[in-house]
Structures are given as C-alpha cells and as structure tokens.
Amino acid sequence: MLVSNRMKGLHPYVPGEQPKDRVYIKLNANENPYAPSKAVQKAVLNFVKKYPEKLGLYPDPDSNELHAAIARMLNQTGGVLCRAKVSSKEVSPAEEDKIPFTVTPDMIYTGNGSDEVLSFVFYAFFDSGKKFVLPQFTYSFYPVYAGFYDIPMDQVPLKDDWSLDKEEMLKRAKQNDSGLIFANPNAPTGLGLSREEVRQMLLNSSPDQIFIVDEAYVDFGGESCIPLLKDFKNLVIVRTFSKSLCGAGQRLGYIVASPELVNVVTTVKNSVNHFPLDALAQVSGTAACKDISYYVNTSKKVAEERDAFYNFLQEKGFYVIKSQTNFLFAKKNGIKGEDLYKSIKERGILIRHFNTPGIEDFVRITIGTKEQMQKLKAAFEDTLDTLK
Ligand SMILES: *Cc1c(COP(=O)(O)O)cnc(C)c1O
C-alpha cells in the first residue's frame, strides 16, 4: 500500500467552480466583485520595486505590522464595515458596533486564508475522543476538517425558518462535554444571530469549552462578537480578508481572541509552517487595513445591491432568506436548483447550487457590482420565461 490508512478518512472540500473554458461573470464563490484599493495595489508594486531582495528572504513569521494594522482597523470600524461611518478619511464605528475596549495586536493571529486558520483552530481546540457541535447546514469545510483530524461531529439540524437551533446546540455541547462552532452570519443561509443572542449562548455554556464564531461575512450587515471577548475567555472569532476586504487571491485570514488562545494557535502554526503568510500578503493586508474607508464603501455597495436583488427575487415569486451577507439563498417552487443554475450558466453567469439533501432546491447567489446584477436580473427574467 502506497498511501496511509489516514487517507481513507479524507473527503476534500469542493469549491465553487473556477472554469477556464469561457469567461463567465462569477457569482458562485462569494468573492468580492471589486479589486483591492489603489493604495493596496501601490503598496504591492512599491514593495517589489523598492525591496526586491526581500522576496528572497523569509517574511516576518509573526506578521507584527499586519497584526497592529488589523487591531487598529477593528477599533476604527467596530468590526462591521457596512455600518461604519466615513467622513473624508476618518472612519468610525456605528454606535451599536463600538467595541468597549481596545483590541490589541496580541489578540490577533493571522494565517493563509481563514481556511488554514480554521484548520489550526480545529487542531488546537477539538479532541478526537469527543463530538464537537456544529449546525447541520453551515460552512461545508468544517466537516472536512473533522474528517482530516478524525474528530467526531454532532450536527444539529436548523430550525424550520433556517435559523440556528441555539438551545439544541447548547444542550448537545453540554451532553458531549465539548466545544462548538458556527458561522455568524451563517452560510449558505445568510442568516445571523445578534450579539445578544450569542452572549446568552455563552452565558449558558461552559467557560471550559471552546466557542468558535466564524465571522467571514459579518462586514455586510451582521453583528460582530468582538465586544464579547472582554467577558468570555473561551471565545474565538475567525475572520477573513477574502470577502469584505476584496482579498480572496491574497489568502489572508485571522482570529481575534485572548492572547492566551492566540498563543495556542501560534504553537500549532509553528509546528506545521513557520511562515504561512508570504511577504506580499503581509504588505497588501497591512495596506488594506490602512485604507479601510475604501472597503467600507464597497461593503455598503454590496449590501445595497443585495437588498435590491432580494426585492427582485421576491417579486418573481422566490422564497428568499433575508441575508446579512454578500450572497442570497433562494428557491422557487417547481424549479430545481440545478436547472436554474444550468440555465443561468448558459447565459454567461455562474451561481451556485448544492446537491446536499435538504438544500438541493436552493441556489446561492453572490452579490456583484450594479452592472453584474443588472445582467443577472436579465438572465433570471429570460430563464423564468423558458423554464415555466
Ligand atoms: C469564505 C469562507 C471562509 C474562508 O475564507 P478564506 O479566508 O478565503 O479561506 C471561511 N468561513 C466561511 C464561513 C466562509 O464563507
């Protein structure tokens, strides 16, 4: 046998398709339709021009400058971009998003996309002898890590309105004597819990069990749990540059947690890859955090287009979940998700559908620019005429 027994347990994640045969409008992977800001582009070019020798040297293994920039950005925005206020170049948080303490760089850990960060978090905080708790429908990478690390899962069905069953999740975590993880807002539904709801969950769970909240989409209208870090030392918040910071190609993810838990994850990193962030990712990430007003504005635009498309789908008779993210999850009676996806693809636009039982009727639509959404509307109108 050439391969290890361990390989049998691997069931890799399947990302939204990245076709090369034809140029499609890509609304299938929750990427941001806007390019990184001009300041980011300039910082990367300058770095290569001024310090080419640094491309031949190892980068800062601790990403110190980037961690300071992320901490500052979170304090400035409250961790929810689409509600932050911009006046000329000053950025400040909306009243309801203000963080009641200062986020410091030692509360930040960064990695090669939040996918890698999550992998290390799973390794650090879940045990193979105990079932950890997660929602039945959530980010589909969590079950992949469970297989990878051989950690058993306890998947809790969503409620009839597609929201998380908080009570059941807490009950099972107690029964299993284990931690839990969920995305907030959740994927692929787009629904989020309020900070107060998460606080209540934390109050009713063991301080000795890890509580992981994945805030990949929070900048588009959710409520961040960063303010709860003051009272709950078992809370780990996972975030990414891939969605609201227009950075999916730069592979930058991070956690916000107590310095003690940051150190735990850093120990995992230093046992696998000392340098998960290359020099250019550190430069571009730092520049993005310093030019955050640009991303506040793009997040607001995405949220506006999302709400407009929500209304459009409702007018067309779709069942659409009210979303706090950069995507919509919708279905229409009598039309299969896969057929809708295929028909929209023929019209040059990619959206996503899932073959997973329970959600196979739905499509997930990433929100693009105004122009892209106009084209998508036309494709939907056309498709609904032919599929009727
Ligand atoms: C997109 C996504 C991620 C992964 O982001 P990367 O930083 O690109 O690896 C993590 N969690 C959720 C819920 C996501 O939707």
mmCIF file of N, CA, C and O and ligand atoms in Angstrom, residues 13 29-30 111-118 138-142 145 183-187 214-217 238-243 247-248 251-254 327 364, ligand 1:
data_model
loop_
_atom_site.group_PDB
_atom_site.id
_atom_site.type_symbol
_atom_site.label_atom_id
_atom_site.label_comp_id
_atom_site.label_asym_id
_atom_site.label_seq_id
_atom_site.Cartn_x
_atom_site.Cartn_y
_atom_site.Cartn_z
ATOM 1 N N TYR A 13 -12.909 19.340 0.405
ATOM 2 C CA TYR A 13 -13.865 20.413 0.128
ATOM 3 C C TYR A 13 -13.962 20.643 -1.379
ATOM 4 O O TYR A 13 -12.953 20.582 -2.094
ATOM 5 N N ALA A 29 -18.835 32.078 -5.805
ATOM 6 C CA ALA A 29 -17.874 31.713 -4.752
ATOM 7 C C ALA A 29 -17.777 32.779 -3.661
ATOM 8 O O ALA A 29 -16.830 32.773 -2.873
ATOM 9 N N ASN A 30 -18.752 33.667 -3.615
ATOM 10 C CA ASN A 30 -18.796 34.716 -2.588
ATOM 11 C C ASN A 30 -17.550 35.595 -2.569
ATOM 12 O O ASN A 30 -17.192 36.164 -1.539
ATOM 13 N N GLY A 111 -3.261 33.845 9.286
ATOM 14 C CA GLY A 111 -2.831 32.653 8.550
ATOM 15 C C GLY A 111 -3.175 32.742 7.086
ATOM 16 O O GLY A 111 -3.750 33.741 6.617
ATOM 17 N N ASN A 112 -2.855 31.687 6.365
ATOM 18 C CA ASN A 112 -3.007 31.622 4.915
ATOM 19 C C ASN A 112 -4.476 31.368 4.536
ATOM 20 O O ASN A 112 -4.879 30.274 4.174
ATOM 21 N N GLY A 113 -5.281 32.413 4.652
ATOM 22 C CA GLY A 113 -6.719 32.275 4.453
ATOM 23 C C GLY A 113 -7.350 31.755 5.726
ATOM 24 O O GLY A 113 -6.691 31.082 6.529
ATOM 25 N N SER A 114 -8.642 32.084 5.953
ATOM 26 C CA SER A 114 -9.224 31.580 7.192
ATOM 27 C C SER A 114 -9.423 30.078 7.111
ATOM 28 O O SER A 114 -9.589 29.411 8.131
ATOM 29 N N ASP A 115 -9.366 29.500 5.909
ATOM 30 C CA ASP A 115 -9.419 28.039 5.816
ATOM 31 C C ASP A 115 -8.254 27.409 6.577
ATOM 32 O O ASP A 115 -8.436 26.453 7.329
ATOM 33 N N GLU A 116 -7.063 27.947 6.396
ATOM 34 C CA GLU A 116 -5.920 27.412 7.140
ATOM 35 C C GLU A 116 -6.059 27.728 8.635
ATOM 36 O O GLU A 116 -5.779 26.887 9.496
ATOM 37 N N VAL A 117 -6.496 28.946 8.914
ATOM 38 C CA VAL A 117 -6.683 29.345 10.317
ATOM 39 C C VAL A 117 -7.655 28.378 11.002
ATOM 40 O O VAL A 117 -7.398 27.884 12.107
ATOM 41 N N LEU A 118 -8.763 28.084 10.323
ATOM 42 C CA LEU A 118 -9.766 27.167 10.888
ATOM 43 C C LEU A 118 -9.171 25.780 11.112
ATOM 44 O O LEU A 118 -9.449 25.135 12.127
ATOM 45 N N THR A 138 -23.956 24.546 7.394
ATOM 46 C CA THR A 138 -23.066 25.648 7.729
ATOM 47 C C THR A 138 -21.906 25.567 6.751
ATOM 48 O O THR A 138 -22.002 24.870 5.732
ATOM 49 N N TYR A 139 -20.827 26.278 7.011
ATOM 50 C CA TYR A 139 -19.697 26.244 6.092
ATOM 51 C C TYR A 139 -19.252 24.798 5.895
ATOM 52 O O TYR A 139 -18.930 24.094 6.867
ATOM 53 N N SER A 140 -19.213 24.339 4.633
ATOM 54 C CA SER A 140 -19.023 22.910 4.402
ATOM 55 C C SER A 140 -17.564 22.475 4.581
ATOM 56 O O SER A 140 -17.247 21.295 4.400
ATOM 57 N N PHE A 141 -16.694 23.398 4.942
ATOM 58 C CA PHE A 141 -15.319 22.976 5.237
ATOM 59 C C PHE A 141 -15.204 22.371 6.642
ATOM 60 O O PHE A 141 -14.298 21.572 6.907
ATOM 61 N N TYR A 142 -16.113 22.718 7.573
ATOM 62 C CA TYR A 142 -15.966 22.192 8.939
ATOM 63 C C TYR A 142 -15.979 20.660 8.958
ATOM 64 O O TYR A 142 -15.123 20.046 9.595
ATOM 65 N N TYR A 145 -12.604 19.240 7.871
ATOM 66 C CA TYR A 145 -11.573 19.219 8.916
ATOM 67 C C TYR A 145 -11.841 18.121 9.926
ATOM 68 O O TYR A 145 -10.909 17.499 10.441
ATOM 69 N N ALA A 183 -20.935 29.561 11.825
ATOM 70 C CA ALA A 183 -20.650 30.805 11.111
ATOM 71 C C ALA A 183 -21.751 31.797 11.452
ATOM 72 O O ALA A 183 -22.927 31.442 11.499
ATOM 73 N N ASN A 184 -21.374 33.033 11.716
ATOM 74 C CA ASN A 184 -22.348 34.074 12.052
ATOM 75 C C ASN A 184 -21.988 35.384 11.354
ATOM 76 O O ASN A 184 -20.999 36.000 11.717
ATOM 77 N N PRO A 185 -22.784 35.802 10.339
ATOM 78 C CA PRO A 185 -23.943 35.122 9.775
ATOM 79 C C PRO A 185 -23.566 33.752 9.207
ATOM 80 O O PRO A 185 -22.436 33.530 8.821
ATOM 81 N N ASN A 186 -24.589 32.876 9.161
ATOM 82 C CA ASN A 186 -24.327 31.514 8.717
ATOM 83 C C ASN A 186 -24.299 31.427 7.189
ATOM 84 O O ASN A 186 -24.850 32.273 6.497
ATOM 85 N N ALA A 187 -23.617 30.415 6.700
ATOM 86 C CA ALA A 187 -23.603 30.106 5.276
ATOM 87 C C ALA A 187 -24.143 28.686 5.128
ATOM 88 O O ALA A 187 -23.892 27.861 6.003
ATOM 89 N N ASP A 214 -17.389 32.034 13.394
ATOM 90 C CA ASP A 214 -16.742 32.365 12.120
ATOM 91 C C ASP A 214 -17.471 33.580 11.524
ATOM 92 O O ASP A 214 -18.613 33.472 11.086
ATOM 93 N N GLU A 215 -16.784 34.724 11.521
ATOM 94 C CA GLU A 215 -17.417 35.970 11.061
ATOM 95 C C GLU A 215 -17.007 36.358 9.639
ATOM 96 O O GLU A 215 -16.857 37.534 9.322
ATOM 97 N N ALA A 216 -16.876 35.355 8.759
ATOM 98 C CA ALA A 216 -16.423 35.620 7.381
ATOM 99 C C ALA A 216 -17.263 36.707 6.691
ATOM 100 O O ALA A 216 -16.754 37.466 5.876
ATOM 101 N N TYR A 217 -18.577 36.777 7.040
ATOM 102 C CA TYR A 217 -19.480 37.675 6.303
ATOM 103 C C TYR A 217 -20.006 38.843 7.119
ATOM 104 O O TYR A 217 -20.857 39.591 6.663
ATOM 105 N N VAL A 238 -13.206 34.011 14.166
ATOM 106 C CA VAL A 238 -12.425 33.791 12.945
ATOM 107 C C VAL A 238 -12.927 34.752 11.870
ATOM 108 O O VAL A 238 -14.148 34.899 11.694
ATOM 109 N N ARG A 239 -12.009 35.431 11.207
ATOM 110 C CA ARG A 239 -12.401 36.397 10.162
ATOM 111 C C ARG A 239 -11.484 36.253 8.951
ATOM 112 O O ARG A 239 -10.460 35.601 9.008
ATOM 113 N N THR A 240 -11.862 36.903 7.846
ATOM 114 C CA THR A 240 -11.090 36.737 6.611
ATOM 115 C C THR A 240 -11.028 38.029 5.811
ATOM 116 O O THR A 240 -11.916 38.884 5.929
ATOM 117 N N PHE A 241 -9.972 38.147 5.003
ATOM 118 C CA PHE A 241 -9.862 39.254 4.041
ATOM 119 C C PHE A 241 -10.544 38.881 2.713
ATOM 120 O O PHE A 241 -10.613 39.697 1.815
ATOM 121 N N SER A 242 -11.026 37.650 2.584
ATOM 122 C CA SER A 242 -11.468 37.168 1.269
ATOM 123 C C SER A 242 -12.791 37.755 0.803
ATOM 124 O O SER A 242 -13.064 37.791 -0.391
ATOM 125 N N LYS A 243 -13.633 38.176 1.726
ATOM 126 C CA LYS A 243 -14.965 38.625 1.321
ATOM 127 C C LYS A 243 -15.019 40.151 1.309
ATOM 128 O O LYS A 243 -14.938 40.766 0.273
ATOM 129 N N GLY A 247 -9.963 40.375 -0.927
ATOM 130 C CA GLY A 247 -8.623 39.800 -0.909
ATOM 131 C C GLY A 247 -8.556 38.294 -1.071
ATOM 132 O O GLY A 247 -7.569 37.684 -0.636
ATOM 133 N N ALA A 248 -9.552 37.662 -1.709
ATOM 134 C CA ALA A 248 -9.547 36.194 -1.777
ATOM 135 C C ALA A 248 -8.253 35.654 -2.398
ATOM 136 O O ALA A 248 -7.775 34.590 -2.016
ATOM 137 N N ARG A 251 -5.087 35.302 0.175
ATOM 138 C CA ARG A 251 -5.081 34.266 1.212
ATOM 139 C C ARG A 251 -4.709 34.824 2.575
ATOM 140 O O ARG A 251 -3.613 34.597 3.082
ATOM 141 N N LEU A 252 -5.607 35.566 3.149
ATOM 142 C CA LEU A 252 -5.381 36.159 4.462
ATOM 143 C C LEU A 252 -6.601 35.945 5.349
ATOM 144 O O LEU A 252 -7.691 36.412 5.039
ATOM 145 N N GLY A 253 -6.391 35.218 6.422
ATOM 146 C CA GLY A 253 -7.456 35.045 7.401
ATOM 147 C C GLY A 253 -6.884 35.319 8.774
ATOM 148 O O GLY A 253 -5.666 35.339 8.955
ATOM 149 N N TYR A 254 -7.760 35.539 9.774
ATOM 150 C CA TYR A 254 -7.229 35.813 11.114
ATOM 151 C C TYR A 254 -8.204 35.404 12.192
ATOM 152 O O TYR A 254 -9.384 35.152 11.919
ATOM 153 N N PHE A 327 -24.307 37.362 -0.152
ATOM 154 C CA PHE A 327 -24.969 36.406 -1.038
ATOM 155 C C PHE A 327 -26.424 36.257 -0.628
ATOM 156 O O PHE A 327 -26.817 36.664 0.470
ATOM 157 N N ARG A 364 -27.462 29.635 -4.476
ATOM 158 C CA ARG A 364 -26.792 30.673 -3.699
ATOM 159 C C ARG A 364 -26.162 31.651 -4.683
ATOM 160 O O ARG A 364 -25.382 31.259 -5.553
HETATM 161 C C1 LIG B 1 -15.225 32.024 2.581
HETATM 162 C C2 LIG B 1 -15.318 31.471 3.944
HETATM 163 C C3 LIG B 1 -14.176 31.144 4.670
HETATM 164 C C4 LIG B 1 -12.821 31.004 4.014
HETATM 165 O O1 LIG B 1 -12.202 32.119 3.706
HETATM 166 P P1 LIG B 1 -10.698 32.141 3.233
HETATM 167 O O2 LIG B 1 -10.122 33.170 4.107
HETATM 168 O O3 LIG B 1 -10.754 32.529 1.800
HETATM 169 O O4 LIG B 1 -10.057 30.798 3.428
HETATM 170 C C5 LIG B 1 -14.312 30.767 5.994
HETATM 171 N N1 LIG B 1 -15.518 30.665 6.569
HETATM 172 C C6 LIG B 1 -16.638 30.924 5.895
HETATM 173 C C7 LIG B 1 -17.949 30.782 6.581
HETATM 174 C C8 LIG B 1 -16.574 31.331 4.569
HETATM 175 O O5 LIG B 1 -17.689 31.538 3.879
#
